[in-house]
Structures are given as structure tokens and as C-alpha cells.
CSV table of C-alpha atoms in Angstrom, one decimal:
chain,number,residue,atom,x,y,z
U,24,UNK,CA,136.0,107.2,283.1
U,25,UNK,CA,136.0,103.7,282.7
U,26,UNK,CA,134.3,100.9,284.6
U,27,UNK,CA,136.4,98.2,285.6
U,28,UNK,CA,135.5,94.3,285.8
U,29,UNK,CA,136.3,92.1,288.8
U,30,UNK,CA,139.0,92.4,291.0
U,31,UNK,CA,140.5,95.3,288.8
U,32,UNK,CA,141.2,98.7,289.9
U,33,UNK,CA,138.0,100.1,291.2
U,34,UNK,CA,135.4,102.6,289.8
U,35,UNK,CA,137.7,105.6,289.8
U,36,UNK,CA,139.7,107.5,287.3
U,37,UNK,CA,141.8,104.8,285.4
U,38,UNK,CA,145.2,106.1,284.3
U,39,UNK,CA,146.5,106.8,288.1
U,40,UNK,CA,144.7,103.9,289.6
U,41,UNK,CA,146.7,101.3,287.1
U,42,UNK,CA,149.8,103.0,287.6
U,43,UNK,CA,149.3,102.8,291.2
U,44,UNK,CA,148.5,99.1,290.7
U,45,UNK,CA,151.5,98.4,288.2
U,46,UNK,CA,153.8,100.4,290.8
U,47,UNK,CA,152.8,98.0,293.7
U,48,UNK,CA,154.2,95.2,291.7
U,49,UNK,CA,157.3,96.8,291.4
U,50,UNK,CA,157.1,97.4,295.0
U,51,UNK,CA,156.6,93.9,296.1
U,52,UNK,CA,159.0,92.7,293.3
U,53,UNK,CA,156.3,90.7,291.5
U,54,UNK,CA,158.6,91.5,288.1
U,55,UNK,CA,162.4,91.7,289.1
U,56,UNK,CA,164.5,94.6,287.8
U,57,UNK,CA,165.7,93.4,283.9
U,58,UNK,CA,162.0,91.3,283.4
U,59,UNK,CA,160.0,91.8,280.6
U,60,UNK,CA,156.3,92.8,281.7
U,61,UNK,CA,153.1,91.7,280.0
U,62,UNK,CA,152.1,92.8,276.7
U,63,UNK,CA,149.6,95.9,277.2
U,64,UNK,CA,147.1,93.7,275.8
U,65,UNK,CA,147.5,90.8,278.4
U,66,UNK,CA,147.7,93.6,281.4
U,67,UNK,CA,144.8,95.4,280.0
U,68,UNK,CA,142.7,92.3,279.5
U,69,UNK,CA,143.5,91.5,283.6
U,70,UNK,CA,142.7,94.6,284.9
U,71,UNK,CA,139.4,95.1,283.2
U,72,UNK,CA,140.5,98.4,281.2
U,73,UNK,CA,141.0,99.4,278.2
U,74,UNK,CA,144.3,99.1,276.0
U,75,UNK,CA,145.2,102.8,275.9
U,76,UNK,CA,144.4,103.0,279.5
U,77,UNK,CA,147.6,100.8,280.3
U,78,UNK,CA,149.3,102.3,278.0
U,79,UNK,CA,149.0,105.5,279.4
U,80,UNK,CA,150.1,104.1,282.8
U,81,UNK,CA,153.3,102.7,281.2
U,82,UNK,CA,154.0,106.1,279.4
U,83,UNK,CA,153.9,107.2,283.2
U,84,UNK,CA,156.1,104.2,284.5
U,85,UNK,CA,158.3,105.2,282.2
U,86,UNK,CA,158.8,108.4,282.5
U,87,UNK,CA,159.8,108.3,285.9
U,88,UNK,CA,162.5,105.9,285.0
U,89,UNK,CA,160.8,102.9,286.3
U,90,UNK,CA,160.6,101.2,283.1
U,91,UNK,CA,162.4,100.8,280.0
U,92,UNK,CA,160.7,100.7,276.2
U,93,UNK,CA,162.4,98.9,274.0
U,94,UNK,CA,161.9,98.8,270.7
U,95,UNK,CA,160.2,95.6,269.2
U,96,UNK,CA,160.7,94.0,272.2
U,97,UNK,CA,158.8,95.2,274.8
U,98,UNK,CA,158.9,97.0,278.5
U,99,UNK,CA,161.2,96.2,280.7
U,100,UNK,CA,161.5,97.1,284.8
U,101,UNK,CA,164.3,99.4,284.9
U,102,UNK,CA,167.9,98.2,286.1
U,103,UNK,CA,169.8,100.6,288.6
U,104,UNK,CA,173.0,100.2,286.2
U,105,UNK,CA,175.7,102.9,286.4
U,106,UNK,CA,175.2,104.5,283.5
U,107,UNK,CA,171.1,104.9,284.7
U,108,UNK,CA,171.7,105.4,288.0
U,109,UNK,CA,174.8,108.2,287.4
U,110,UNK,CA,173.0,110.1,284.7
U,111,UNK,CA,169.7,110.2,287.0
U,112,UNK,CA,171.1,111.1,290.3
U,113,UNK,CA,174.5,112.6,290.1
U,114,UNK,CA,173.5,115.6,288.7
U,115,UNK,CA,177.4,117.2,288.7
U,116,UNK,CA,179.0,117.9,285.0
U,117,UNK,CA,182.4,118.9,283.7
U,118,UNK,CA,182.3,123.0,282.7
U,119,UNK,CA,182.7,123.0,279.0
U,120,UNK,CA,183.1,119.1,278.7
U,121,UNK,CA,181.2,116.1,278.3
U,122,UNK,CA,180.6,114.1,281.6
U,123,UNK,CA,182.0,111.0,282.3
U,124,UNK,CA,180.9,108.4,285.0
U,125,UNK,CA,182.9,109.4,288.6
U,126,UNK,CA,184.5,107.3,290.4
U,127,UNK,CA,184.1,106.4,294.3
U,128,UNK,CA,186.3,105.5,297.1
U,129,UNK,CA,185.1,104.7,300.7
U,130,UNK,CA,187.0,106.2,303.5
U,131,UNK,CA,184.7,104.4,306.7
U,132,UNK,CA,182.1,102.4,306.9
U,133,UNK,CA,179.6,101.4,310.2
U,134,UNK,CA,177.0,100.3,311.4
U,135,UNK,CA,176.1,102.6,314.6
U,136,UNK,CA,173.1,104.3,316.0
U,137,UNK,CA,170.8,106.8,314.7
U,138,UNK,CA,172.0,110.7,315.1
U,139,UNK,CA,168.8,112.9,315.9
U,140,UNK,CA,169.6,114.4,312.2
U,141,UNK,CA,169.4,110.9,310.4
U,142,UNK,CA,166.5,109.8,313.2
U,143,UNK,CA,164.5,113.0,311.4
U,144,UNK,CA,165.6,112.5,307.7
U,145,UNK,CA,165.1,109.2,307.5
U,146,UNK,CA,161.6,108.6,309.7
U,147,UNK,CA,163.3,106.6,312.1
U,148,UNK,CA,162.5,105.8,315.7
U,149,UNK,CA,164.5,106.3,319.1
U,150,UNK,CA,166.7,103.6,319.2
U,151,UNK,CA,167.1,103.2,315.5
U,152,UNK,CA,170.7,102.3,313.8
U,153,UNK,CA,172.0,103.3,310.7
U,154,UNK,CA,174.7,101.8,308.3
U,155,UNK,CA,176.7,105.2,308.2
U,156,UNK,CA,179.2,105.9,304.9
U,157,UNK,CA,181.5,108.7,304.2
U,158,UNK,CA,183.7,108.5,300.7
U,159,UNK,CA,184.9,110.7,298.3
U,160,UNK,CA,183.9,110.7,294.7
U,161,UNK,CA,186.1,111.9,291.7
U,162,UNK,CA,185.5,113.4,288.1
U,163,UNK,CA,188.1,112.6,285.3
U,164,UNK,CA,190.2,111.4,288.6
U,165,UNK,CA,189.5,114.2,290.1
U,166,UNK,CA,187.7,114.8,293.8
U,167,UNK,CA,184.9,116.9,293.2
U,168,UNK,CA,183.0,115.8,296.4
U,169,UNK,CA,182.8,114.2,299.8
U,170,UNK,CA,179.5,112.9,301.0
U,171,UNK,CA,178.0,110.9,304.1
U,172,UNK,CA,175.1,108.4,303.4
U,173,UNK,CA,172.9,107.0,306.0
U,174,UNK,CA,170.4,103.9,305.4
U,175,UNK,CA,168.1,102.3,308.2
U,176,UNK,CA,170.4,99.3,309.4
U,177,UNK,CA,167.0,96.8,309.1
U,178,UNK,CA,166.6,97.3,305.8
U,179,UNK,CA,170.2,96.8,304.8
U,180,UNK,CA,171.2,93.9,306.5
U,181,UNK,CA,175.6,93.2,306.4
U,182,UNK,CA,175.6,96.3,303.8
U,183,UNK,CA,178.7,97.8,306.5
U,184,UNK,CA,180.7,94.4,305.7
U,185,UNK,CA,180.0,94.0,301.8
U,186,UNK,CA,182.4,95.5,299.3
U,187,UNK,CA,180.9,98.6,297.3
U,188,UNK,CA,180.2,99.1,294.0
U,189,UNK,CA,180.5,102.6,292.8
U,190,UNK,CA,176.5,103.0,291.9
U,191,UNK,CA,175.1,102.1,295.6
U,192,UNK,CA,171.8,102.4,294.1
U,193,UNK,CA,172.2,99.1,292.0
U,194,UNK,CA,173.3,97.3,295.0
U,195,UNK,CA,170.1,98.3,297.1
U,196,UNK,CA,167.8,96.9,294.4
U,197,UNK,CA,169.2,93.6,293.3
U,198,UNK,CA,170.7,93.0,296.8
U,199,UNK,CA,167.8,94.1,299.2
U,200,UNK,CA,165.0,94.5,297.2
U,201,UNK,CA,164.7,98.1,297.2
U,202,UNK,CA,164.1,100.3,294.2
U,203,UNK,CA,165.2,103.9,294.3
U,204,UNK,CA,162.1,105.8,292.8
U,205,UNK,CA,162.6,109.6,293.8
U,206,UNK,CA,165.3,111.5,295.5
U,207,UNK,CA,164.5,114.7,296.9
U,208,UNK,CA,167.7,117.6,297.1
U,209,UNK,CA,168.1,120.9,298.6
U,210,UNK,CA,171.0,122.6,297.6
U,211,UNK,CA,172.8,125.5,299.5
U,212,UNK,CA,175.8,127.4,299.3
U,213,UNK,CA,178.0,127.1,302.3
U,214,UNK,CA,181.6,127.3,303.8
U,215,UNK,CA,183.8,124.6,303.3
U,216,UNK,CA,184.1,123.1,306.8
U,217,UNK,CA,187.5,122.1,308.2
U,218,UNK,CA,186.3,118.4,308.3
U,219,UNK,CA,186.0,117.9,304.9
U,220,UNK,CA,188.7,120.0,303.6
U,221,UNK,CA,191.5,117.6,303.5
U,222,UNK,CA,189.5,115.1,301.7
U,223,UNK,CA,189.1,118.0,298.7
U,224,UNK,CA,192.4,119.1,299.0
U,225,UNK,CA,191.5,122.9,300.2
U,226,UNK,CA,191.5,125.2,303.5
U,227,UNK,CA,188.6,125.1,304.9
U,228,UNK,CA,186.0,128.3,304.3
U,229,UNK,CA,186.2,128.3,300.2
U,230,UNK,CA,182.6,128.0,299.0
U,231,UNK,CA,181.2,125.1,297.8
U,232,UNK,CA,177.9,123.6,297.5
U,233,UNK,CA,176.4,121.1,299.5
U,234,UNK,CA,173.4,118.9,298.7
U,235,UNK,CA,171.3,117.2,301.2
U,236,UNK,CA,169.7,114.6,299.0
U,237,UNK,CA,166.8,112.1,300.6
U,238,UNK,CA,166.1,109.1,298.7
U,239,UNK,CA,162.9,107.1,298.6
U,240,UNK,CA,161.8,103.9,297.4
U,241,UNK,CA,158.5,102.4,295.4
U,242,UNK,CA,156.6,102.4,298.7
U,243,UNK,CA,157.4,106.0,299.6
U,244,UNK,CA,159.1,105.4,302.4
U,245,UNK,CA,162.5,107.4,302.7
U,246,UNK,CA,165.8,105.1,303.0
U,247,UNK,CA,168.6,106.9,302.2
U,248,UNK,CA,169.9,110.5,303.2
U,249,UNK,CA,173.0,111.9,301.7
U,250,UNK,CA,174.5,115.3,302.4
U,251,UNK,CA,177.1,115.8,299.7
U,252,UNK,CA,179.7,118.5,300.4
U,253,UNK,CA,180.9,119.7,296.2
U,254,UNK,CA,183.5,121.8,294.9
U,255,UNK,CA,182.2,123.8,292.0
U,256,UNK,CA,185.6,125.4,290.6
U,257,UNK,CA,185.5,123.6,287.3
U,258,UNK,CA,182.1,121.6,287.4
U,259,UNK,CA,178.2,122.4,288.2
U,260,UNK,CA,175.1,121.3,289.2
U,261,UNK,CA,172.9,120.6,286.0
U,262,UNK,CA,169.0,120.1,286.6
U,263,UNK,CA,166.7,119.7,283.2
U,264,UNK,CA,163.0,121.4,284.2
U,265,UNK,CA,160.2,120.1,282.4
């Protein structure tokens, strides 16, 4: 335990309390996705704690992909790029192959109100409305999944009219300000249903996985749901435990 000076962190454990502080920042885009933070020295020296102390928050940081360490250079805030974003969060692989980055095409797009579903998924009120997506995404060209994506329309204001990359996630942070920092899946094995069998190119009833995926930003507020409906003839669901 370490006491802090001035208008610090607080007389509490350390290592949490300046990660908490550091994540904030990110929160309220004091340092922009791409910026080079403080040296630890600087940061440590501001919050009244000791050198390892931040350096044990930044370990943390960047861990959970929040930051980048580059070598003789510094820390950087982590950038939603495709290659980041894809090996992160789309967690399907090529059996027997080595995984390339899919590619996306949108079938609808709108804004529209709130189902009782997204209303629940997303903490949203009565009257809320959603920007509502459906598309199809493809492996080595080819379609491994259909999903639908819901965001809270008042946080992603004109997102129904913009052209979409293929990593939405980049597009939420340098767009709207919002950082992906956890997604949370359930996974279940279930029956292909007959309205998303044309867009995979099967009869409905074949199984197939479907993850329900809720996405949450730096202030731990959920803003996205996805419910992802995957063939798994030739491709997986790979999760690293540590």
C-alpha cells in the first residue's frame, strides 16, 4: 500500500485504482486511439505513486488490448484496426488452415425502434431506437455466417446512412468516440432457421452455431448486441483460456 499525494488516486490499493484512473481517460478520450501516452515516469510523478505502480497498471491496460507496447518507443492507446479488431473478436477459423481476415457485405440497414429483445440486451428504455444491421460475412469468399447488430440510435448518430467498413468496431471509435473494451458471447447449438438459410446457401434445420455476442465500451455500458447465426462444416469457434 502506497500513500498517494494530492489529487491522485486516494488511499487505497494502488495498481487497480490507477488503472481505473488511466481507463477513465480512455473513456473520456483524453488520449485519442494511435496517441502516445506519458512516459511511466511523467504519469507516476502526477499521480503521486510509485514507478512500478504505473507500470503495473499499463501491464493491465495492455493486456486487455487497450494499449499497445512498442518497443523503444513507448505505449500507445490501441487502434480498432482490422487486423486487431478481427483477431480479437471474430473468433471463427479455417479447419486445418491459417485464418484470413473475412470479408462483409450488408444486406439492410435502419434505423427503427427498439424490439423488447434489443430493449433488454442493450439497457435501453421504452421508446428507445436502434440502428438495426443484418449482413453476411465470408471466409476465403466463402459465407460462413449471417448476423444482426443492434446499437442505441443516440449514440450512433447517421451510422444507418454511412458506408461500412468491414471492422465496425474501428468505425465506432474514431467516428463516435466509443471504444470497444469487452464483448461478452454465449454460444449455442441450434437449428438453422428458414430465415437465414438462403443467405448460407442451406435448407433450413442443419445445425449450426449461433452466438449472441454483447459488446461494451470503456464506461461499461453495453452498446452493441450481435446474434451471429455460423455454419461450422469446415470452420470453428477458437477461444484461448488463460
Amino acid at each position: 500500500m502506497e500513500r498517494t499525494g494530492g489529487n491522485a488516486v486516494g488511499f487505497r490499493p494502488l495498481y487497480r485504482q490507477v488503472y481505473d484512473t488511466l481507463l477513465r481517460r480512455l473513456a473520456d478520450a483524453v488520449w485519442q486511439p494511435g496517441q502516445i501516452l506519458p512516459s511511466e515516469g511523467v504519469l507516476a510523478a502526477e499521480l503521486g505513486v510509485s514507478q512500478g505502480t504505473v507500470r503495473k497498471a499499463l501491464d493491465a491496460l495492455t493486456a486487455d488490448s487497450l494499449l499497445v507496447r512498442r518497443q523503444g518507443r513507448g505505449t500507445f492507446v490501441a487502434e480498432h484496426d482490422d487486423k486487431q479488431s478481427v483477431f480479437r473478436f471474430f473468433k471463427l477459423r479455417p479447419d486445418g488452415a491459417v485464418a484470413g481476415i473475412p470479408t462483409s457485405r450488408v444486406l439492410a440497414i435502419a434505423e427503427a425502434a427498439a424490439t423488447l429483445d434489443e430493449r433488454d440486451r442493450l439497457a435501453l428504455i421504452r421508446n428507445a431506437r436502434v440502428v438495426r444491421l443484418e449482413r453476411v460475412r465470408a471466409l476465403d469468399g466463402r459465407v460462413c455466417l449471417v448476423e444482426t447488430i443492434a446499437v442505441p440510435a443516440n449514440l450512433f448518430p447517421g451510422l444507418a446512412a454511412m458506408e461500412l467498413p468491414n471492422t465496425l468496431y474501428s468505425l465506432y471509435a474514431t467516428r463516435f468516440g466509443i471504444t470497444i473494451a469487452t464483448a461478452h458471447e454465449r454460444l449455442k447449438a441450434i437449428a438453422l432457421p428458414a430465415d437465414k438459410a438462403a443467405f448460407l446457401g442451406h435448407a433450413p434445420g442443419i445445425p449450426v452455431l449461433e452466438v449472441d455476442r454483447v459488446a461494451v465500451d470503456l464506461e461499461d455500458r453495453p452498446v452493441e448486441w450481435r446474434l451471429s447465426t455460423c455454419l461450422t462444416e469446415d470452420i470453428h469457434y477458437a477461444s484461448v483460456l488463460r
